PDB file of C-alpha atoms in Angstrom:
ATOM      1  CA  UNK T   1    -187.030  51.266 -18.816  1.00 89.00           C
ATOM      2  CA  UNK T   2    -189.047  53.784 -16.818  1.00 91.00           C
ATOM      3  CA  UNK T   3    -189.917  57.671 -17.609  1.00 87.00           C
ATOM      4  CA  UNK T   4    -190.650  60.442 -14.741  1.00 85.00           C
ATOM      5  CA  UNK T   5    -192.043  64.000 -14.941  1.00 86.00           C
ATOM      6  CA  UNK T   6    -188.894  66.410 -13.900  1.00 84.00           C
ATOM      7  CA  UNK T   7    -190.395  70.217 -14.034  1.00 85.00           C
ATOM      8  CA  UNK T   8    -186.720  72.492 -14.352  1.00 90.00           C
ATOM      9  CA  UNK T   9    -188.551  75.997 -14.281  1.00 89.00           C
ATOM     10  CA  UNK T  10    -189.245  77.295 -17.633  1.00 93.00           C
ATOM     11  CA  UNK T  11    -192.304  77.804 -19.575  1.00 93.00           C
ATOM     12  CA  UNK T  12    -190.417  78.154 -23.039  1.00 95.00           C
ATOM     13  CA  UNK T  13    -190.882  75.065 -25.348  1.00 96.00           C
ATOM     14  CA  UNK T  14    -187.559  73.155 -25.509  1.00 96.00           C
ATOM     15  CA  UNK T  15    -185.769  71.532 -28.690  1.00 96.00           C
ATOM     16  CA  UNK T  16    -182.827  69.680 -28.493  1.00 96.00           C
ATOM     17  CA  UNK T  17    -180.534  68.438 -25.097  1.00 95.00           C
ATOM     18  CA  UNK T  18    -176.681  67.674 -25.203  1.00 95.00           C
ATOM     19  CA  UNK T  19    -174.349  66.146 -23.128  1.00 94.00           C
ATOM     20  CA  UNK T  20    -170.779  67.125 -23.490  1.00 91.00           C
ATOM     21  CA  UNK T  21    -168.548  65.046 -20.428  1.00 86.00           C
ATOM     22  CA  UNK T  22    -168.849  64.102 -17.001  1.00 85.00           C
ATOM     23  CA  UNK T  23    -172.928  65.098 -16.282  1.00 89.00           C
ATOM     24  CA  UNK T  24    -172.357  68.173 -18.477  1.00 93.00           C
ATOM     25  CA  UNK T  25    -175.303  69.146 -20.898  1.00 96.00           C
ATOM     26  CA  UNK T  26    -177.042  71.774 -22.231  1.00 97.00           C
ATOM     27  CA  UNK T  27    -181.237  72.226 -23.528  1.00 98.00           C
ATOM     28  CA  UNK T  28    -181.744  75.038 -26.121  1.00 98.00           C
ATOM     29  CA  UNK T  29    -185.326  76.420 -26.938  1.00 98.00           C
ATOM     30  CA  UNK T  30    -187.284  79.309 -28.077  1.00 97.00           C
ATOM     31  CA  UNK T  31    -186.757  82.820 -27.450  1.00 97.00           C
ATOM     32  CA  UNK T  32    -183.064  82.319 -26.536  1.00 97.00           C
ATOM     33  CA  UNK T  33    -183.502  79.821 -24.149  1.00 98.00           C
ATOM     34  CA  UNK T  34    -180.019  77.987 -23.270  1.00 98.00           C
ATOM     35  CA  UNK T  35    -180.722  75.558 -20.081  1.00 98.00           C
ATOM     36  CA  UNK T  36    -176.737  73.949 -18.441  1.00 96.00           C
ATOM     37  CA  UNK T  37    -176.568  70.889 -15.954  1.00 95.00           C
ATOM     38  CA  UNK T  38    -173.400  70.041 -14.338  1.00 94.00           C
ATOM     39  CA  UNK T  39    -174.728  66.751 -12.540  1.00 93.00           C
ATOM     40  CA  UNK T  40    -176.643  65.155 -15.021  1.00 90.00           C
ATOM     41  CA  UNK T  41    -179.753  66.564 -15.431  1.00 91.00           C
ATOM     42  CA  UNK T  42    -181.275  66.559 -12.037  1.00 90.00           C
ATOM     43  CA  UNK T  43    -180.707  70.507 -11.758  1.00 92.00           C
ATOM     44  CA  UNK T  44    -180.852  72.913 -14.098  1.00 95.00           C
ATOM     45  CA  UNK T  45    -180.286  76.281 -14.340  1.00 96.00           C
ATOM     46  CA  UNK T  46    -180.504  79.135 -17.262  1.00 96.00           C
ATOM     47  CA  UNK T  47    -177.601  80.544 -18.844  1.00 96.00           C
ATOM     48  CA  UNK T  48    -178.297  84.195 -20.107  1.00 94.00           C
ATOM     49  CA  UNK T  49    -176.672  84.918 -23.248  1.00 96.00           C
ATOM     50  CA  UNK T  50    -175.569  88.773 -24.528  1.00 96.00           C
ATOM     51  CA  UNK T  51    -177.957  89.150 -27.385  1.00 96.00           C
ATOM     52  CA  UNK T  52    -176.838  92.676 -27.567  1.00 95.00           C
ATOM     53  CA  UNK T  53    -173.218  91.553 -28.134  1.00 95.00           C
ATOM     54  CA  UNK T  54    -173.868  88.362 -29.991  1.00 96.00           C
ATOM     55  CA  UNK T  55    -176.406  90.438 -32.999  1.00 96.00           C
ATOM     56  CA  UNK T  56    -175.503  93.851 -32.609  1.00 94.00           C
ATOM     57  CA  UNK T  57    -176.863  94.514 -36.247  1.00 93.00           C
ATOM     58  CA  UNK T  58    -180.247  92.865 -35.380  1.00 94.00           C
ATOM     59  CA  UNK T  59    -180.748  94.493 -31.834  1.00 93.00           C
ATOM     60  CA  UNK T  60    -179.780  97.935 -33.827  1.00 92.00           C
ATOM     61  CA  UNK T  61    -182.898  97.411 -36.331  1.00 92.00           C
ATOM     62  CA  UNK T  62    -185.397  95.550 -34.372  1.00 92.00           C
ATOM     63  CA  UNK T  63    -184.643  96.317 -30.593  1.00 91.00           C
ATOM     64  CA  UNK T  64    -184.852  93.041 -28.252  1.00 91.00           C
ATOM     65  CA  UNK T  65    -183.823  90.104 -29.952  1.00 94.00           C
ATOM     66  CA  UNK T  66    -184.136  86.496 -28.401  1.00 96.00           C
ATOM     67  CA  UNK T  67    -183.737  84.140 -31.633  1.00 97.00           C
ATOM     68  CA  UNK T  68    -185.277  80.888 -31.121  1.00 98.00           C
ATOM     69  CA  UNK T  69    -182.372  78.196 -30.742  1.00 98.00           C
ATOM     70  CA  UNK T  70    -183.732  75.026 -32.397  1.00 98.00           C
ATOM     71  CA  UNK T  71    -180.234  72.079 -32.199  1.00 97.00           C
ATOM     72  CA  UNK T  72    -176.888  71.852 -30.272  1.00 98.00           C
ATOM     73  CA  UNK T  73    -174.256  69.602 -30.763  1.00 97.00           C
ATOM     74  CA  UNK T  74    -170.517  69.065 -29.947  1.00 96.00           C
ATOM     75  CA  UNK T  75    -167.655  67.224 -31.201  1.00 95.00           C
ATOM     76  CA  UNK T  76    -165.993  66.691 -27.907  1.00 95.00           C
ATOM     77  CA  UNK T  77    -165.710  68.107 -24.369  1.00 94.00           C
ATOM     78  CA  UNK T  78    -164.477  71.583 -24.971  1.00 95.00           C
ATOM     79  CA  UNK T  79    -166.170  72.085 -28.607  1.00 97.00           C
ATOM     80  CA  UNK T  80    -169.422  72.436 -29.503  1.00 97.00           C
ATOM     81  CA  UNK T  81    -172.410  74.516 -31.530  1.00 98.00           C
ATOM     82  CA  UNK T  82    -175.982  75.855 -31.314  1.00 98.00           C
ATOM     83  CA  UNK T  83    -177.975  76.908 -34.171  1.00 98.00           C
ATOM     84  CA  UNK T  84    -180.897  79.019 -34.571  1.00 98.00           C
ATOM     85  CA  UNK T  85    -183.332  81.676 -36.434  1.00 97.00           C
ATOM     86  CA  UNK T  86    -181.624  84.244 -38.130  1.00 97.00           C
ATOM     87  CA  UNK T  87    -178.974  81.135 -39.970  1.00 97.00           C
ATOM     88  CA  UNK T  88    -177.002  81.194 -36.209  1.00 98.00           C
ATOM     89  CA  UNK T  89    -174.415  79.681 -35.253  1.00 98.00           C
ATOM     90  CA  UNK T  90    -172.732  79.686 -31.802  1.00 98.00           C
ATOM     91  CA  UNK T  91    -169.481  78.577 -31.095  1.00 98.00           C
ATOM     92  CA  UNK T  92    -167.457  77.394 -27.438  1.00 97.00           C
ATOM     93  CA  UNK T  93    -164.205  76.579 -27.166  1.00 97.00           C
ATOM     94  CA  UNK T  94    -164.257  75.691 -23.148  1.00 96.00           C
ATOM     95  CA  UNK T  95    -167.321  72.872 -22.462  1.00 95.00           C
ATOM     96  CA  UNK T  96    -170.346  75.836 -22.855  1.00 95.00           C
ATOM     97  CA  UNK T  97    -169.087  78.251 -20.647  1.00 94.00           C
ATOM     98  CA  UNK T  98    -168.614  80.845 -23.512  1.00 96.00           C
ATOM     99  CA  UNK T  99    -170.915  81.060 -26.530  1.00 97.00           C
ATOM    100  CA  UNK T 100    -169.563  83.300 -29.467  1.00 97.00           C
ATOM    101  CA  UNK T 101    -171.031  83.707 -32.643  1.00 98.00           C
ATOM    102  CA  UNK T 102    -169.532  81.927 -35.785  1.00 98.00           C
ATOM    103  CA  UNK T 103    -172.357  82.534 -38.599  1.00 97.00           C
ATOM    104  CA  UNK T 104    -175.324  84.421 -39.527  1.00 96.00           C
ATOM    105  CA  UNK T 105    -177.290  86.608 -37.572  1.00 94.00           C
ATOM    106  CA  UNK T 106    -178.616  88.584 -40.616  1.00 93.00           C
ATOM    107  CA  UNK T 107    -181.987  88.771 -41.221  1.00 93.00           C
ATOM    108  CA  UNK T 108    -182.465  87.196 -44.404  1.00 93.00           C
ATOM    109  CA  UNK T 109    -180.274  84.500 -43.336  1.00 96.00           C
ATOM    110  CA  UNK T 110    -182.253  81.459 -42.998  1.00 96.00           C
ATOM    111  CA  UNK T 111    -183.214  79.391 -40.180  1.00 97.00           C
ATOM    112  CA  UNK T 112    -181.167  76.322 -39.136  1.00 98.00           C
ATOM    113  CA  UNK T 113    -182.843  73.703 -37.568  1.00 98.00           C
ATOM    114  CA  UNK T 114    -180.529  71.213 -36.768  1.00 97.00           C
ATOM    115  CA  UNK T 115    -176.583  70.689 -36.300  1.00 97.00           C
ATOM    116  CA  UNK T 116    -174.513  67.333 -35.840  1.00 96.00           C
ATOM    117  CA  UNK T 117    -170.868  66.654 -34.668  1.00 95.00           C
ATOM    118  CA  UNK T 118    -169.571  64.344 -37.321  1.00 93.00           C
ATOM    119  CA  UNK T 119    -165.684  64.536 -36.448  1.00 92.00           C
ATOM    120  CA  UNK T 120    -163.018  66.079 -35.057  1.00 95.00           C
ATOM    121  CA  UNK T 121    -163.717  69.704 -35.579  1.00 96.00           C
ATOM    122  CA  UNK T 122    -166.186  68.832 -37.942  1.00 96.00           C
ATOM    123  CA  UNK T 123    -169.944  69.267 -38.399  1.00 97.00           C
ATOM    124  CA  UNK T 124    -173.058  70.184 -40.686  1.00 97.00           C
ATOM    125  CA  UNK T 125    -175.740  72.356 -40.104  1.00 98.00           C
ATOM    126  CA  UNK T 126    -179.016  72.599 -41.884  1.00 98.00           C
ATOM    127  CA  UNK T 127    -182.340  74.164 -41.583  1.00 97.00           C
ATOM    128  CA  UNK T 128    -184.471  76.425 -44.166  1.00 97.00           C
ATOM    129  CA  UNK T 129    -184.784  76.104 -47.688  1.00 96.00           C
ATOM    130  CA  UNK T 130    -182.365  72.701 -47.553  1.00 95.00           C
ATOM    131  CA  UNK T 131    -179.321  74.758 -46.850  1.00 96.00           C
ATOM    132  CA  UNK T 132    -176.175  72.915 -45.735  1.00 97.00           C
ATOM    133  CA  UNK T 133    -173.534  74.153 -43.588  1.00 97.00           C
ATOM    134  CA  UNK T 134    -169.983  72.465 -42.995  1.00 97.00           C
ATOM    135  CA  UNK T 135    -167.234  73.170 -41.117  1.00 98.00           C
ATOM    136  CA  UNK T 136    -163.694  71.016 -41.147  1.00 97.00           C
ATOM    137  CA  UNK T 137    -162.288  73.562 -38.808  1.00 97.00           C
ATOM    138  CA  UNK T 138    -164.274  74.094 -35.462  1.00 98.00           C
ATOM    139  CA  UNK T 139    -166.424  76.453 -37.254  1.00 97.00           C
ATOM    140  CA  UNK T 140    -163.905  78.673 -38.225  1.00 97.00           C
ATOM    141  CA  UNK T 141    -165.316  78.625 -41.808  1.00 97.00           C
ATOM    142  CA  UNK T 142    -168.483  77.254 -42.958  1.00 98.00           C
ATOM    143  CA  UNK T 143    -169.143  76.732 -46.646  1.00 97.00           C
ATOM    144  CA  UNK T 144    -172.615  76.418 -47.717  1.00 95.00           C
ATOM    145  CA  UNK T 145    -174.890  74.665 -49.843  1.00 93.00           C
ATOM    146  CA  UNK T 146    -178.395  73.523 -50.974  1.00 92.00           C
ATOM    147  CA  UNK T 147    -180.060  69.989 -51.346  1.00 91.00           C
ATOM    148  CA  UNK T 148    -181.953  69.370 -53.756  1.00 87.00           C
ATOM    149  CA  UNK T 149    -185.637  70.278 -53.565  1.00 87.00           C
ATOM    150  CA  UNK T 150    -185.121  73.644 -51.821  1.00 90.00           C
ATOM    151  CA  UNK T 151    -187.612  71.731 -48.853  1.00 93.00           C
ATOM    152  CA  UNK T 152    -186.689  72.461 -45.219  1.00 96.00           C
ATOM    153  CA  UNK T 153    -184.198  69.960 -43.592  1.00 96.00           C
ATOM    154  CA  UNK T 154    -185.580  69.172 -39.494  1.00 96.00           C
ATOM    155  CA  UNK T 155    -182.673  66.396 -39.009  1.00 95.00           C
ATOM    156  CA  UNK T 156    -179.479  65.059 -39.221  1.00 95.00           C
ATOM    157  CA  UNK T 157    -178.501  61.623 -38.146  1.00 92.00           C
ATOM    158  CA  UNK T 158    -175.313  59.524 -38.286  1.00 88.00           C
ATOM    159  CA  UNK T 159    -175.862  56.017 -39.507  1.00 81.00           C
ATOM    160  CA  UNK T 160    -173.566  52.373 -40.088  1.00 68.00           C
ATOM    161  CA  UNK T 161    -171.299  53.191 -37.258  1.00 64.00           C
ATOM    162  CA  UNK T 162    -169.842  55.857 -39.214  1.00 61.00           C
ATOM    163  CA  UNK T 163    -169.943  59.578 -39.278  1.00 62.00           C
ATOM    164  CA  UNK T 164    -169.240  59.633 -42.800  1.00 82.00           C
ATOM    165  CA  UNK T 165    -172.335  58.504 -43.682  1.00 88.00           C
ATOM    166  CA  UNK T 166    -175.431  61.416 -42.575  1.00 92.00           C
ATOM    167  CA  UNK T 167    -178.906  61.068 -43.331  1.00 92.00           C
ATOM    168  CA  UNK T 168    -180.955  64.437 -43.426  1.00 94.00           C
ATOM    169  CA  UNK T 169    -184.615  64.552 -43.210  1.00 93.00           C
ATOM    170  CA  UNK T 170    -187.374  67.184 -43.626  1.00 93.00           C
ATOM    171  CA  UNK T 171    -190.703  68.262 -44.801  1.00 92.00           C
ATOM    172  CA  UNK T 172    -192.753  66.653 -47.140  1.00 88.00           C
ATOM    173  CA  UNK T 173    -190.677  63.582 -46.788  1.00 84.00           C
ATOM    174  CA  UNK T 174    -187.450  65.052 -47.560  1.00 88.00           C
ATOM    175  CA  UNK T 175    -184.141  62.816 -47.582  1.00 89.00           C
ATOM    176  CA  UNK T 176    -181.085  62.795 -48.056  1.00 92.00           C
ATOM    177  CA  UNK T 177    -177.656  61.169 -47.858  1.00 91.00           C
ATOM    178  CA  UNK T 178    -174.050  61.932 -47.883  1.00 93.00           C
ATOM    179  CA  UNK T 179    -171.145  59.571 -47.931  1.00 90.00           C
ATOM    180  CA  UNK T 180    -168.856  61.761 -46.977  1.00 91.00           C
ATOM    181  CA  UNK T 181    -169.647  63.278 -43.488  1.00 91.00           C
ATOM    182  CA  UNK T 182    -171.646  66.258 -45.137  1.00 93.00           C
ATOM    183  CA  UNK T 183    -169.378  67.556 -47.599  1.00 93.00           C
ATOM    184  CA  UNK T 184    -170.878  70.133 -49.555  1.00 91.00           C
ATOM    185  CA  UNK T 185    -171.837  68.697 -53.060  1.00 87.00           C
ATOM    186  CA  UNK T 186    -171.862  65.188 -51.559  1.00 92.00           C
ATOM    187  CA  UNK T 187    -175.685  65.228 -50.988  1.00 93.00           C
ATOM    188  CA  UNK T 188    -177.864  62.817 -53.068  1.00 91.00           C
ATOM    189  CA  UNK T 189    -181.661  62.361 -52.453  1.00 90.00           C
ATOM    190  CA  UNK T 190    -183.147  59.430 -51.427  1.00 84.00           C
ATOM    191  CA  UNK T 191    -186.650  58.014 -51.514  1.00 75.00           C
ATOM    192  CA  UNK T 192    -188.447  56.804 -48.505  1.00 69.00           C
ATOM    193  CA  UNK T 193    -191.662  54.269 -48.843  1.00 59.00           C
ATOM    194  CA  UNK T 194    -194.158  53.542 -45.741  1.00 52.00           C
ATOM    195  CA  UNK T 195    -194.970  50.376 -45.720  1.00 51.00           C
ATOM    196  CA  UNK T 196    -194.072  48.735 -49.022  1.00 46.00           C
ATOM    197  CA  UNK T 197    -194.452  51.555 -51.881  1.00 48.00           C
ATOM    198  CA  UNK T 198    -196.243  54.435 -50.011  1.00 55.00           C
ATOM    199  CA  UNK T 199    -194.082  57.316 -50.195  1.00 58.00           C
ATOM    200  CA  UNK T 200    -193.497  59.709 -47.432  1.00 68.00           C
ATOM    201  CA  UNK T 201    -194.673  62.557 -49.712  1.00 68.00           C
ATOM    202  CA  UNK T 202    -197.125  63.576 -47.260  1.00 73.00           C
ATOM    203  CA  UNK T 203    -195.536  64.175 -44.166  1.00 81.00           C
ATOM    204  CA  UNK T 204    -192.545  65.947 -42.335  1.00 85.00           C
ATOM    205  CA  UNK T 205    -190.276  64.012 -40.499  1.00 87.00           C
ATOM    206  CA  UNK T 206    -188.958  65.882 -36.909  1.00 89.00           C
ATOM    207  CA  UNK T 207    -185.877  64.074 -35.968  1.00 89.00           C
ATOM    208  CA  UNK T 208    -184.023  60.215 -36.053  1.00 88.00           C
ATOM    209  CA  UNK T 209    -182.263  58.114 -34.019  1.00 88.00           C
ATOM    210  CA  UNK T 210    -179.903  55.868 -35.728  1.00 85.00           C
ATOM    211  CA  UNK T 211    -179.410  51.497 -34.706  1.00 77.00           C
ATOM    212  CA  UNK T 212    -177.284  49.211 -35.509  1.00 70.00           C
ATOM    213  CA  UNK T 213    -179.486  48.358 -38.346  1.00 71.00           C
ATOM    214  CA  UNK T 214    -182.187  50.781 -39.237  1.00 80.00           C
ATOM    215  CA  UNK T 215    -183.392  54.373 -38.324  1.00 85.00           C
ATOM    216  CA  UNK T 216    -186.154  55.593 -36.356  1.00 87.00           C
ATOM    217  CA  UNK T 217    -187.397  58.453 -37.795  1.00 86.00           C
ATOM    218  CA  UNK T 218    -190.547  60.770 -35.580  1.00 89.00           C
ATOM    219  CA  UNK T 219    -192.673  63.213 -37.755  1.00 88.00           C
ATOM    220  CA  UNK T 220    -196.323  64.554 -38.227  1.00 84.00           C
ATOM    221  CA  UNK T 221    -197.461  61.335 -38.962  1.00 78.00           C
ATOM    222  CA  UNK T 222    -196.269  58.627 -36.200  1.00 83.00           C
ATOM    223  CA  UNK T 223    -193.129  56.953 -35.768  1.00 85.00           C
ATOM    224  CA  UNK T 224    -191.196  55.531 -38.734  1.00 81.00           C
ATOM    225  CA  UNK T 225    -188.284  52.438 -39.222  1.00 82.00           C
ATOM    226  CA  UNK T 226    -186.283  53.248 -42.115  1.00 79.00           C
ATOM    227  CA  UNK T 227    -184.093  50.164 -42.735  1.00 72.00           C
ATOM    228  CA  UNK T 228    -180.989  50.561 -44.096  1.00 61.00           C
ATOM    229  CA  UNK T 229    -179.647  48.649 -47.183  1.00 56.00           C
ATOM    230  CA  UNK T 230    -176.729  46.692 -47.361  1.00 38.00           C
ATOM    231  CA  UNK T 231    -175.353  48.161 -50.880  1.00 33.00           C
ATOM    232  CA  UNK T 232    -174.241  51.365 -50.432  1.00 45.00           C
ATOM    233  CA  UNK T 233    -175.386  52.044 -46.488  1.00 42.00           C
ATOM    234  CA  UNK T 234    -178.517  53.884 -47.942  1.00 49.00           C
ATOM    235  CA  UNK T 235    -182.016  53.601 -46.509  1.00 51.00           C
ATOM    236  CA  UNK T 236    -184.361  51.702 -48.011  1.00 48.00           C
TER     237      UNK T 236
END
């Protein structure tokens, strides 16, 4: 209902916040930038990450590394992932204490943008070039593929009450669906219209938030309600 300005100390631009349990969360953003909270958000404090140790190779051919970290998500209170330049992927086993790498960190891997929790030990990751990541085993393995279009993917959202059921959304209008949590090869695209025929050819869409009966979807262009059809779960 009402909004106030909280500084928390940093100059870096910020990208995604997560809550794991209990007041616990977490802010990721550029140039390594991993914020924690332990009561909620009114305090936070920097967590300082072994780049040296987490991209040997990298720090051996380019010196300092600090990847941008772009999306963070978990699947419950102990598990979770970030993801970032350089195709990244952190791992923690204990609530965010301990971030190890599970992926990437080469560089011509490709940037992933975005990660969602979509069960237990389960989640997809996605970013440059319309790569897809999954795991079905807390990141212990992640099998990769491409959506169609090759276009960058900024989004991943959860919609009809179900995590099996994942919109992703991109640049130039970009969509995408899966019926079955992420799967690779389960990926279909899907068209999106402003208005009543308009396509969203023209745009890139930033990030979602799923309802109980539509998705709000923020990108270059304004603020946009994707409604969802009644068929097949789809938006329309």
């Amino acid at each position: 209902s009402s909004w106030s300005a909280r500084s928390i100390g940093v100059k870096e631009n910020l990208f995604s916040v997560r809550f794991f349990q209990h007041g616990a969360g977490f802010i990721v953003g550029e140039f390594g930038m991993l914020l924690e909270t332990g009561d909620a958000g009114r305090n936070w404090r920097p967590m300082n990450l072994n780049w040296d140790k987490l991209l040997p190779e990298l720090t051996q051919e380019l010196g300092i590394v600090q990847p941008h970290l772009y999306g963070i998500a978990c699947c419950d209170p102990q598990h979770g992932w970030i993801v970032g330049e350089y195709g990244l992927i952190l791992g923690t086993e204990d609530g965010g204490k301990t971030w190890h790498r599970q992926a990437g960190g080469g560089m011509a891997d490709r940037q992933l943008f975005t990660i969602a929790a979509v069960g237990p030990g389960q989640a997809v990751a996605a970013g440059q070039g319309g790569e897809i990541l999954y795991t079905a085993d807390y990141g212990n393995h992640w099998v990769t593929s491409l959506a169609p279009g090759g276009l960058d993917i900024y989004a991943l959202v959860s919609f009809n009450s179900s995590n099996n059921r994942l919109l992703a959304l991109g640049d130039l209008g970009a969509a995408f669906v899966s019926t079955d949590g992420g799967r690779p090869d389960t990926w279909r695209t899907v068209n999106l219209a402003r208005g009543a025929t308009a396509p969203l050819a023209d745009t890139w869409l930033a990030t979602a938030v799923s309802g109980s009966d539509d998705i709000l979807a923020f990108g270059q262009l304004g603020i946009w309600r994707l409604e969802l059809g009644s068929a097949d779960g789809s938006p329309g």
